[in-house]
Amino acid sequence: MTVERKTKKTVKLADIGVVGLAVMGENLILNMESKGFTVACFNRTTSKVDDFIGGRAAGKKIIGAHSVKELCASLVRPRKVMLMVKAGSAVDAFIDQVIPHLEAGDIIIDGGNSHFPDTIRRTQYVEGKGLLYIGTGVSGGEEGALLGPSIMPGGSKKAWKSVRRIFQKIAAQTDAGEPCCDWVGENGAGHFVKMVHNGIEYGDMQMICETYQMMKEGLGMTNEEMTKVFAQWNRGKLDSYLIEITRDILAYRDEDGNATIDQILDTAGQKGTGKWTAIAALDEGMPLTLIGEAVFARCLSAIKEERVSASRKLTGPRTVLEGDKRHSSRIWSRRCMPPRSCHTRRATN
């Protein structure tokens, strides 16, 4: 947007500002710019601002700022400042840094994976300062941020009209041309939906892992055989990103011709959203067993040394499966999980 100050000097102001220049932040900025928006950016380590402006952002409608004050001064009213920083204390710290440079009606947006109770608290805090607050889930990873994520905003309802055009234009689109973005609800609703969304992915990945184990150890299938099965599934009702990459991982070989899947350490980390989903379900008395077991499986995988030690002392029968129940059991388990997750959302509401 171009505005004319009292000095008669024409200055280009940004439609939105983004704090945080990790890959997600950079990609989101480039997505916004590609959709016709001017974006201002800031990073605590200001050399990253210079590197970004001189690199991926070169020649684009992107304004670099070297302070929070400079960032806010470069924004059109109502100012919209989106935080793409690590969830936790960093969000609170930046909120306190930004507030002194904003005016009534300006908007702070948290685009990280914040826990929804924190978003409820922050919404009340920011609204108490006369400002508006949005906590939004951004799904799709680094590629989604660049090419079109699913966006789940919630918080101060009055803020939606000011960010709707930007969010819905940068979001992924359905085959019918509808944006994968709409207002979710007040307070922490956006981050709650993102939390459950991540929890469902935990469950889905756990089912894939257990299916792999059944196929490999129970049915004695080779990586090549499993690749063909996952490829077949990805052409039918189970077509999805996770099935697709599982197919590709099973088929991938390193430069020496070894199957990469057999070289990967069997331990998994987690960022907390699956655990939060299970806790929310427990708080509401909802039997979200699959996601809970998925979290426990990750916890079990993380204690590698204990598992190795136990395997030397504990033995059990080796089960060999017969028949072909793979397709029907996979479909059934996938159909069972989303309804339970929806029950948790309804109970919390």
mmCIF file of C-alpha atoms in Angstrom:
data_model
loop_
_atom_site.group_PDB
_atom_site.id
_atom_site.type_symbol
_atom_site.label_atom_id
_atom_site.label_comp_id
_atom_site.label_asym_id
_atom_site.label_seq_id
_atom_site.Cartn_x
_atom_site.Cartn_y
_atom_site.Cartn_z
ATOM 1 C CA MET A 1 0.000 0.000 0.000
ATOM 2 C CA THR A 2 1.283 3.478 -0.880
ATOM 3 C CA VAL A 3 0.528 6.369 1.495
ATOM 4 C CA GLU A 4 1.406 10.044 1.328
ATOM 5 C CA ARG A 5 2.807 11.590 4.491
ATOM 6 C CA LYS A 6 2.455 15.272 5.401
ATOM 7 C CA THR A 7 5.923 15.893 3.985
ATOM 8 C CA LYS A 8 4.435 15.062 0.549
ATOM 9 C CA LYS A 9 7.064 12.345 0.269
ATOM 10 C CA THR A 10 5.524 9.133 -0.995
ATOM 11 C CA VAL A 11 6.498 6.197 1.221
ATOM 12 C CA LYS A 12 5.652 2.566 0.653
ATOM 13 C CA LEU A 13 4.263 0.954 3.815
ATOM 14 C CA ALA A 14 3.941 -2.768 4.321
ATOM 15 C CA ASP A 15 0.621 -4.600 4.561
ATOM 16 C CA ILE A 16 1.941 -6.865 7.333
ATOM 17 C CA GLY A 17 5.121 -7.378 9.365
ATOM 18 C CA VAL A 18 6.702 -10.707 10.244
ATOM 19 C CA VAL A 19 9.078 -11.322 13.157
ATOM 20 C CA GLY A 20 11.334 -14.367 12.814
ATOM 21 C CA LEU A 21 13.397 -15.375 9.804
ATOM 22 C CA ALA A 22 13.768 -19.114 10.239
ATOM 23 C CA VAL A 23 12.710 -21.094 7.164
ATOM 24 C CA MET A 24 8.982 -20.990 8.070
ATOM 25 C CA GLY A 25 9.078 -17.222 8.523
ATOM 26 C CA GLU A 26 11.003 -16.592 5.318
ATOM 27 C CA ASN A 27 8.755 -18.867 3.273
ATOM 28 C CA LEU A 28 5.588 -17.278 4.637
ATOM 29 C CA ILE A 29 6.930 -13.828 3.751
ATOM 30 C CA LEU A 30 7.771 -14.943 0.206
ATOM 31 C CA ASN A 31 4.294 -16.458 -0.117
ATOM 32 C CA MET A 32 2.676 -13.181 0.951
ATOM 33 C CA GLU A 33 4.825 -11.158 -1.417
ATOM 34 C CA SER A 34 4.026 -13.468 -4.326
ATOM 35 C CA LYS A 35 0.317 -12.804 -3.739
ATOM 36 C CA GLY A 36 0.769 -9.047 -4.145
ATOM 37 C CA PHE A 37 1.378 -7.938 -0.537
ATOM 38 C CA THR A 38 4.246 -5.788 0.688
ATOM 39 C CA VAL A 39 5.843 -7.373 3.761
ATOM 40 C CA ALA A 40 8.173 -5.958 6.412
ATOM 41 C CA CYS A 41 10.442 -8.311 8.324
ATOM 42 C CA PHE A 42 12.566 -8.321 11.473
ATOM 43 C CA ASN A 43 14.804 -10.832 13.202
ATOM 44 C CA ARG A 44 16.480 -10.568 16.590
ATOM 45 C CA THR A 45 19.801 -11.350 14.905
ATOM 46 C CA THR A 46 19.686 -8.466 12.453
ATOM 47 C CA SER A 47 22.347 -9.918 10.162
ATOM 48 C CA LYS A 48 19.708 -12.454 9.106
ATOM 49 C CA VAL A 49 17.545 -9.547 7.928
ATOM 50 C CA ASP A 50 20.375 -8.281 5.706
ATOM 51 C CA ASP A 51 21.095 -11.784 4.399
ATOM 52 C CA PHE A 52 17.417 -12.334 3.558
ATOM 53 C CA ILE A 53 16.935 -8.950 1.885
ATOM 54 C CA GLY A 54 20.105 -9.441 -0.147
ATOM 55 C CA GLY A 55 19.322 -13.072 -0.924
ATOM 56 C CA ARG A 56 15.927 -14.745 -1.312
ATOM 57 C CA ALA A 57 14.062 -11.432 -0.970
ATOM 58 C CA ALA A 58 16.204 -9.462 -3.398
ATOM 59 C CA GLY A 59 14.162 -7.360 -5.809
ATOM 60 C CA LYS A 60 10.873 -8.182 -4.076
ATOM 61 C CA LYS A 61 8.361 -6.015 -2.195
ATOM 62 C CA ILE A 62 9.938 -6.889 1.157
ATOM 63 C CA ILE A 63 11.173 -4.291 3.644
ATOM 64 C CA GLY A 64 13.925 -5.146 6.125
ATOM 65 C CA ALA A 65 13.826 -3.657 9.637
ATOM 66 C CA HIS A 66 16.623 -3.627 12.213
ATOM 67 C CA SER A 67 14.466 -2.967 15.255
ATOM 68 C CA VAL A 68 10.928 -3.640 16.453
ATOM 69 C CA LYS A 69 10.267 0.110 16.401
ATOM 70 C CA GLU A 70 11.382 0.348 12.769
ATOM 71 C CA LEU A 71 9.243 -2.676 11.876
ATOM 72 C CA CYS A 72 6.082 -1.199 13.399
ATOM 73 C CA ALA A 73 6.743 2.211 11.830
ATOM 74 C CA SER A 74 6.831 0.583 8.383
ATOM 75 C CA LEU A 75 3.296 -0.855 8.635
ATOM 76 C CA VAL A 76 -0.006 0.517 7.399
ATOM 77 C CA ARG A 77 -2.817 0.920 9.980
ATOM 78 C CA PRO A 78 -4.198 -1.140 11.514
ATOM 79 C CA ARG A 79 -0.741 -2.583 11.968
ATOM 80 C CA LYS A 80 -0.463 -6.356 11.744
ATOM 81 C CA VAL A 81 2.607 -7.945 13.325
ATOM 82 C CA MET A 82 2.945 -11.729 12.908
ATOM 83 C CA LEU A 83 5.293 -13.582 15.246
ATOM 84 C CA MET A 84 6.997 -16.629 13.713
ATOM 85 C CA VAL A 85 9.154 -17.476 16.717
ATOM 86 C CA LYS A 86 9.584 -20.521 18.925
ATOM 87 C CA ALA A 87 6.563 -21.231 21.116
ATOM 88 C CA GLY A 88 6.939 -20.347 24.780
ATOM 89 C CA SER A 89 8.645 -17.438 26.519
ATOM 90 C CA ALA A 90 9.910 -15.965 23.227
ATOM 91 C CA VAL A 91 6.319 -15.175 22.218
ATOM 92 C CA ASP A 92 5.642 -13.339 25.481
ATOM 93 C CA ALA A 93 8.926 -11.445 25.183
ATOM 94 C CA PHE A 94 8.170 -10.219 21.662
ATOM 95 C CA ILE A 95 4.609 -9.270 22.593
ATOM 96 C CA ASP A 96 5.996 -6.983 25.302
ATOM 97 C CA GLN A 97 8.528 -5.533 22.850
ATOM 98 C CA VAL A 98 5.900 -4.848 20.199
ATOM 99 C CA ILE A 99 3.106 -3.375 22.342
ATOM 100 C CA PRO A 100 4.779 0.030 23.040
ATOM 101 C CA HIS A 101 4.988 0.691 19.288
ATOM 102 C CA LEU A 102 1.345 -0.102 18.491
ATOM 103 C CA GLU A 103 -1.912 1.838 18.809
ATOM 104 C CA ALA A 104 -5.492 0.891 19.618
ATOM 105 C CA GLY A 105 -6.893 -1.538 17.061
ATOM 106 C CA ASP A 106 -3.506 -2.837 15.889
ATOM 107 C CA ILE A 107 -3.079 -6.605 15.739
ATOM 108 C CA ILE A 108 -0.502 -9.069 17.051
ATOM 109 C CA ILE A 109 -0.542 -12.542 15.470
ATOM 110 C CA ASP A 110 1.169 -15.656 16.830
ATOM 111 C CA GLY A 111 1.782 -18.123 13.986
ATOM 112 C CA GLY A 112 3.743 -20.677 16.011
ATOM 113 C CA ASN A 113 2.689 -23.914 17.708
ATOM 114 C CA SER A 114 1.638 -22.298 20.979
ATOM 115 C CA HIS A 115 -0.362 -24.200 23.586
ATOM 116 C CA PHE A 116 -3.955 -22.965 23.472
ATOM 117 C CA PRO A 117 -4.148 -22.005 27.212
ATOM 118 C CA ASP A 118 -1.215 -19.646 26.579
ATOM 119 C CA THR A 119 -3.104 -18.146 23.633
ATOM 120 C CA ILE A 120 -6.181 -17.590 25.819
ATOM 121 C CA ARG A 121 -3.989 -15.796 28.376
ATOM 122 C CA ARG A 122 -2.232 -13.711 25.715
ATOM 123 C CA THR A 123 -5.497 -12.716 24.044
ATOM 124 C CA GLN A 124 -6.791 -11.334 27.339
ATOM 125 C CA TYR A 125 -3.490 -9.591 28.032
ATOM 126 C CA VAL A 126 -3.217 -7.930 24.611
ATOM 127 C CA GLU A 127 -6.898 -6.938 24.533
ATOM 128 C CA GLY A 128 -6.357 -5.358 27.946
ATOM 129 C CA LYS A 129 -3.865 -3.038 26.252
ATOM 130 C CA GLY A 130 -6.478 -1.921 23.701
ATOM 131 C CA LEU A 131 -5.019 -4.110 20.946
ATOM 132 C CA LEU A 132 -6.239 -7.219 19.127
ATOM 133 C CA TYR A 133 -4.693 -10.689 19.161
ATOM 134 C CA ILE A 134 -4.806 -13.727 16.892
ATOM 135 C CA GLY A 135 -3.351 -17.157 17.624
ATOM 136 C CA THR A 136 -3.255 -19.068 14.364
ATOM 137 C CA GLY A 137 -2.270 -22.568 13.405
ATOM 138 C CA VAL A 138 -0.204 -22.793 10.217
ATOM 139 C CA SER A 139 -0.093 -26.302 8.785
ATOM 140 C CA GLY A 140 1.902 -27.658 5.875
ATOM 141 C CA GLY A 141 5.480 -27.285 7.040
ATOM 142 C CA GLU A 142 8.132 -25.320 5.187
ATOM 143 C CA GLU A 143 6.772 -26.185 1.740
ATOM 144 C CA GLY A 144 3.227 -25.301 2.758
ATOM 145 C CA ALA A 145 4.331 -21.945 4.146
ATOM 146 C CA LEU A 146 5.828 -21.105 0.745
ATOM 147 C CA LEU A 147 3.211 -22.558 -1.580
ATOM 148 C CA GLY A 148 0.021 -22.444 0.498
ATOM 149 C CA PRO A 149 -0.602 -23.655 4.050
ATOM 150 C CA SER A 150 -3.784 -24.488 5.887
ATOM 151 C CA ILE A 151 -4.405 -21.605 8.289
ATOM 152 C CA MET A 152 -6.532 -21.779 11.465
ATOM 153 C CA PRO A 153 -6.968 -18.329 13.058
ATOM 154 C CA GLY A 154 -8.695 -17.614 16.353
ATOM 155 C CA GLY A 155 -8.641 -14.923 19.051
ATOM 156 C CA SER A 156 -10.028 -11.387 18.858
ATOM 157 C CA LYS A 157 -12.948 -11.609 16.427
ATOM 158 C CA LYS A 158 -12.645 -7.928 15.443
ATOM 159 C CA ALA A 159 -9.195 -8.649 14.005
ATOM 160 C CA TRP A 160 -10.465 -11.135 11.402
ATOM 161 C CA LYS A 161 -11.719 -8.542 8.915
ATOM 162 C CA SER A 162 -8.258 -6.954 8.803
ATOM 163 C CA VAL A 163 -6.287 -10.156 8.150
ATOM 164 C CA ARG A 164 -8.852 -12.200 6.229
ATOM 165 C CA ARG A 165 -7.790 -11.078 2.759
ATOM 166 C CA ILE A 166 -4.106 -11.792 3.407
ATOM 167 C CA PHE A 167 -4.656 -15.158 5.110
ATOM 168 C CA GLN A 168 -7.154 -16.509 2.603
ATOM 169 C CA LYS A 169 -5.062 -15.397 -0.357
ATOM 170 C CA ILE A 170 -1.867 -17.119 0.847
ATOM 171 C CA ALA A 171 -3.645 -20.275 2.038
ATOM 172 C CA ALA A 172 -3.870 -23.511 0.080
ATOM 173 C CA GLN A 173 -6.911 -23.728 -2.186
ATOM 174 C CA THR A 174 -9.340 -26.605 -2.675
ATOM 175 C CA ASP A 175 -10.079 -27.972 -6.142
ATOM 176 C CA ALA A 176 -13.175 -25.739 -6.075
ATOM 177 C CA GLY A 177 -11.012 -22.678 -5.383
ATOM 178 C CA GLU A 178 -11.994 -22.272 -1.725
ATOM 179 C CA PRO A 179 -9.215 -21.177 0.676
ATOM 180 C CA CYS A 180 -8.111 -23.618 3.371
ATOM 181 C CA CYS A 181 -8.576 -20.866 5.938
ATOM 182 C CA ASP A 182 -11.492 -19.491 7.914
ATOM 183 C CA TRP A 183 -12.159 -18.027 11.334
ATOM 184 C CA VAL A 184 -12.156 -20.809 13.944
ATOM 185 C CA GLY A 185 -13.331 -19.020 17.083
ATOM 186 C CA GLU A 186 -12.386 -16.803 19.998
ATOM 187 C CA ASN A 187 -9.474 -16.976 22.434
ATOM 188 C CA GLY A 188 -7.305 -20.073 21.867
ATOM 189 C CA ALA A 189 -9.577 -21.787 19.336
ATOM 190 C CA GLY A 190 -7.112 -21.529 16.442
ATOM 191 C CA HIS A 191 -4.235 -23.099 18.311
ATOM 192 C CA PHE A 192 -6.577 -25.719 19.824
ATOM 193 C CA VAL A 193 -7.643 -26.883 16.350
ATOM 194 C CA LYS A 194 -3.990 -26.927 15.199
ATOM 195 C CA MET A 195 -3.100 -28.985 18.287
ATOM 196 C CA VAL A 196 -5.772 -31.590 17.517
ATOM 197 C CA HIS A 197 -4.756 -31.538 13.850
ATOM 198 C CA ASN A 198 -1.185 -32.402 14.890
ATOM 199 C CA GLY A 199 -2.488 -35.036 17.303
ATOM 200 C CA ILE A 200 -4.347 -36.745 14.461
ATOM 201 C CA GLU A 201 -1.087 -36.822 12.498
ATOM 202 C CA TYR A 202 0.583 -38.499 15.503
ATOM 203 C CA GLY A 203 -2.065 -41.214 15.371
ATOM 204 C CA ASP A 204 -1.850 -41.575 11.614
ATOM 205 C CA MET A 205 1.932 -41.940 11.699
ATOM 206 C CA GLN A 206 1.693 -44.485 14.522
ATOM 207 C CA MET A 207 -0.723 -46.586 12.445
ATOM 208 C CA ILE A 208 1.685 -46.454 9.527
ATOM 209 C CA CYS A 209 4.513 -47.578 11.830
ATOM 210 C CA GLU A 210 2.501 -50.488 13.203
ATOM 211 C CA THR A 211 1.352 -51.455 9.709
ATOM 212 C CA TYR A 212 4.995 -51.452 8.603
ATOM 213 C CA GLN A 213 5.942 -53.672 11.546
ATOM 214 C CA MET A 214 3.127 -56.138 10.803
ATOM 215 C CA MET A 215 4.088 -56.293 7.139
ATOM 216 C CA LYS A 216 7.823 -56.642 7.806
ATOM 217 C CA GLU A 217 7.902 -58.940 10.824
ATOM 218 C CA GLY A 218 4.523 -60.652 10.663
ATOM 219 C CA LEU A 219 4.170 -61.165 6.914
ATOM 220 C CA GLY A 220 7.877 -61.227 6.106
ATOM 221 C CA MET A 221 7.533 -58.649 3.315
ATOM 222 C CA THR A 222 10.566 -56.989 1.734
ATOM 223 C CA ASN A 223 10.971 -53.230 1.351
ATOM 224 C CA GLU A 224 10.207 -53.585 -2.358
ATOM 225 C CA GLU A 225 6.978 -55.473 -1.634
ATOM 226 C CA MET A 226 5.906 -52.906 0.945
ATOM 227 C CA THR A 227 6.664 -50.070 -1.460
ATOM 228 C CA LYS A 228 4.276 -51.576 -3.998
ATOM 229 C CA VAL A 229 1.524 -51.938 -1.367
ATOM 230 C CA PHE A 230 1.862 -48.318 -0.170
ATOM 231 C CA ALA A 231 1.916 -47.152 -3.799
ATOM 232 C CA GLN A 232 -1.345 -49.035 -4.387
ATOM 233 C CA TRP A 233 -2.907 -47.554 -1.262
ATOM 234 C CA ASN A 234 -1.880 -44.061 -2.350
ATOM 235 C CA ARG A 235 -3.912 -44.474 -5.540
ATOM 236 C CA GLY A 236 -7.106 -45.270 -3.630
ATOM 237 C CA LYS A 237 -9.032 -44.211 -0.520
ATOM 238 C CA LEU A 238 -5.855 -43.885 1.513
ATOM 239 C CA ASP A 239 -4.315 -41.298 -0.835
ATOM 240 C CA SER A 240 -2.431 -38.877 1.435
ATOM 241 C CA TYR A 241 0.886 -37.134 1.957
ATOM 242 C CA LEU A 242 1.953 -39.551 4.712
ATOM 243 C CA ILE A 243 1.212 -42.654 2.637
ATOM 244 C CA GLU A 244 3.016 -41.073 -0.319
ATOM 245 C CA ILE A 245 6.227 -40.313 1.584
ATOM 246 C CA THR A 246 6.145 -43.747 3.266
ATOM 247 C CA ARG A 247 6.104 -45.284 -0.210
ATOM 248 C CA ASP A 248 9.065 -43.134 -1.226
ATOM 249 C CA ILE A 249 11.045 -43.784 1.978
ATOM 250 C CA LEU A 250 10.680 -47.549 1.608
ATOM 251 C CA ALA A 251 11.981 -47.323 -1.955
ATOM 252 C CA TYR A 252 14.885 -44.941 -1.280
ATOM 253 C CA ARG A 253 18.447 -46.223 -1.395
ATOM 254 C CA ASP A 254 21.694 -44.469 -0.497
ATOM 255 C CA GLU A 255 24.699 -44.013 -2.792
ATOM 256 C CA ASP A 256 25.935 -47.498 -1.895
ATOM 257 C CA GLY A 257 22.627 -49.081 -2.853
ATOM 258 C CA ASN A 258 21.525 -49.823 0.712
ATOM 259 C CA ALA A 259 17.886 -49.338 1.746
ATOM 260 C CA THR A 260 17.873 -46.119 3.808
ATOM 261 C CA ILE A 261 14.911 -47.286 5.923
ATOM 262 C CA ASP A 262 17.109 -50.035 7.392
ATOM 263 C CA GLN A 263 19.780 -47.513 8.430
ATOM 264 C CA ILE A 264 17.503 -45.152 10.375
ATOM 265 C CA LEU A 265 17.744 -45.215 14.184
ATOM 266 C CA ASP A 266 14.435 -46.334 15.668
ATOM 267 C CA THR A 267 13.891 -43.361 17.981
ATOM 268 C CA ALA A 268 11.368 -40.545 17.575
ATOM 269 C CA GLY A 269 11.165 -37.092 19.098
ATOM 270 C CA GLN A 270 8.118 -34.913 19.666
ATOM 271 C CA LYS A 271 7.309 -31.218 20.043
ATOM 272 C CA GLY A 272 4.395 -31.570 22.458
ATOM 273 C CA THR A 273 1.210 -31.083 20.440
ATOM 274 C CA GLY A 274 0.332 -34.792 20.521
ATOM 275 C CA LYS A 275 0.817 -34.857 24.291
ATOM 276 C CA TRP A 276 -1.314 -31.718 24.670
ATOM 277 C CA THR A 277 -4.086 -33.344 22.602
ATOM 278 C CA ALA A 278 -4.070 -36.441 24.809
ATOM 279 C CA ILE A 279 -4.141 -34.305 27.970
ATOM 280 C CA ALA A 280 -7.075 -32.254 26.626
ATOM 281 C CA ALA A 281 -8.948 -35.481 25.916
ATOM 282 C CA LEU A 282 -8.267 -36.757 29.447
ATOM 283 C CA ASP A 283 -9.427 -33.441 30.923
ATOM 284 C CA GLU A 284 -12.719 -33.757 29.018
ATOM 285 C CA GLY A 285 -13.170 -37.478 29.620
ATOM 286 C CA MET A 286 -12.858 -38.344 25.932
ATOM 287 C CA PRO A 287 -11.393 -41.788 25.027
ATOM 288 C CA LEU A 288 -8.827 -40.569 22.503
ATOM 289 C CA THR A 289 -6.869 -43.797 22.877
ATOM 290 C CA LEU A 290 -5.105 -43.879 19.524
ATOM 291 C CA ILE A 291 -3.415 -40.502 19.923
ATOM 292 C CA GLY A 292 -2.537 -41.307 23.536
ATOM 293 C CA GLU A 293 -0.914 -44.588 22.498
ATOM 294 C CA ALA A 294 0.918 -42.783 19.687
ATOM 295 C CA VAL A 295 2.475 -40.418 22.242
ATOM 296 C CA PHE A 296 3.425 -43.325 24.519
ATOM 297 C CA ALA A 297 5.004 -45.134 21.558
ATOM 298 C CA ARG A 298 7.232 -42.109 20.924
ATOM 299 C CA CYS A 299 8.184 -42.001 24.593
ATOM 300 C CA LEU A 300 9.057 -45.714 24.432
ATOM 301 C CA SER A 301 11.095 -45.265 21.273
ATOM 302 C CA ALA A 302 13.136 -42.514 22.927
ATOM 303 C CA ILE A 303 14.525 -44.817 25.642
ATOM 304 C CA LYS A 304 16.717 -46.710 23.189
ATOM 305 C CA GLU A 305 19.348 -47.901 25.679
ATOM 306 C CA GLU A 306 16.732 -49.371 28.004
ATOM 307 C CA ARG A 307 15.041 -51.200 25.126
ATOM 308 C CA VAL A 308 18.343 -52.667 23.950
ATOM 309 C CA SER A 309 19.157 -53.803 27.475
ATOM 310 C CA ALA A 310 15.706 -55.332 27.960
ATOM 311 C CA SER A 311 15.897 -57.171 24.633
ATOM 312 C CA ARG A 312 18.874 -59.158 25.907
ATOM 313 C CA LYS A 313 16.886 -60.485 28.859
ATOM 314 C CA LEU A 314 13.297 -60.655 27.632
ATOM 315 C CA THR A 315 12.211 -62.890 24.786
ATOM 316 C CA GLY A 316 8.808 -63.740 23.391
ATOM 317 C CA PRO A 317 7.148 -65.761 20.654
ATOM 318 C CA ARG A 318 7.596 -64.638 17.073
ATOM 319 C CA THR A 319 4.157 -64.266 15.518
ATOM 320 C CA VAL A 320 3.690 -65.074 11.867
ATOM 321 C CA LEU A 321 0.556 -63.644 10.241
ATOM 322 C CA GLU A 322 -1.436 -65.354 7.545
ATOM 323 C CA GLY A 323 -3.931 -63.958 5.052
ATOM 324 C CA ASP A 324 -4.268 -60.430 3.736
ATOM 325 C CA LYS A 325 -6.131 -58.116 6.106
ATOM 326 C CA ARG A 326 -3.853 -55.139 5.502
ATOM 327 C CA HIS A 327 -6.155 -53.030 3.351
ATOM 328 C CA SER A 328 -9.342 -53.338 5.391
ATOM 329 C CA SER A 329 -7.653 -52.875 8.780
ATOM 330 C CA ARG A 330 -5.833 -49.722 7.634
ATOM 331 C CA ILE A 331 -9.028 -48.124 6.327
ATOM 332 C CA TRP A 332 -10.937 -49.038 9.470
ATOM 333 C CA SER A 333 -8.353 -47.593 11.841
ATOM 334 C CA ARG A 334 -8.218 -44.331 9.869
ATOM 335 C CA ARG A 335 -11.993 -43.996 10.033
ATOM 336 C CA CYS A 336 -12.044 -44.466 13.798
ATOM 337 C CA MET A 337 -9.626 -41.690 14.787
ATOM 338 C CA PRO A 338 -11.077 -38.397 13.384
ATOM 339 C CA PRO A 339 -14.530 -38.863 15.032
ATOM 340 C CA ARG A 340 -12.886 -39.279 18.453
ATOM 341 C CA SER A 341 -10.839 -36.129 17.828
ATOM 342 C CA CYS A 342 -14.010 -34.225 16.915
ATOM 343 C CA HIS A 343 -15.613 -35.378 20.175
ATOM 344 C CA THR A 344 -12.663 -33.865 22.044
ATOM 345 C CA ARG A 345 -13.102 -30.516 20.228
ATOM 346 C CA ARG A 346 -16.843 -30.467 20.964
ATOM 347 C CA ALA A 347 -16.337 -31.345 24.620
ATOM 348 C CA THR A 348 -13.753 -28.580 25.059
ATOM 349 C CA ASN A 349 -16.008 -26.033 23.355
#
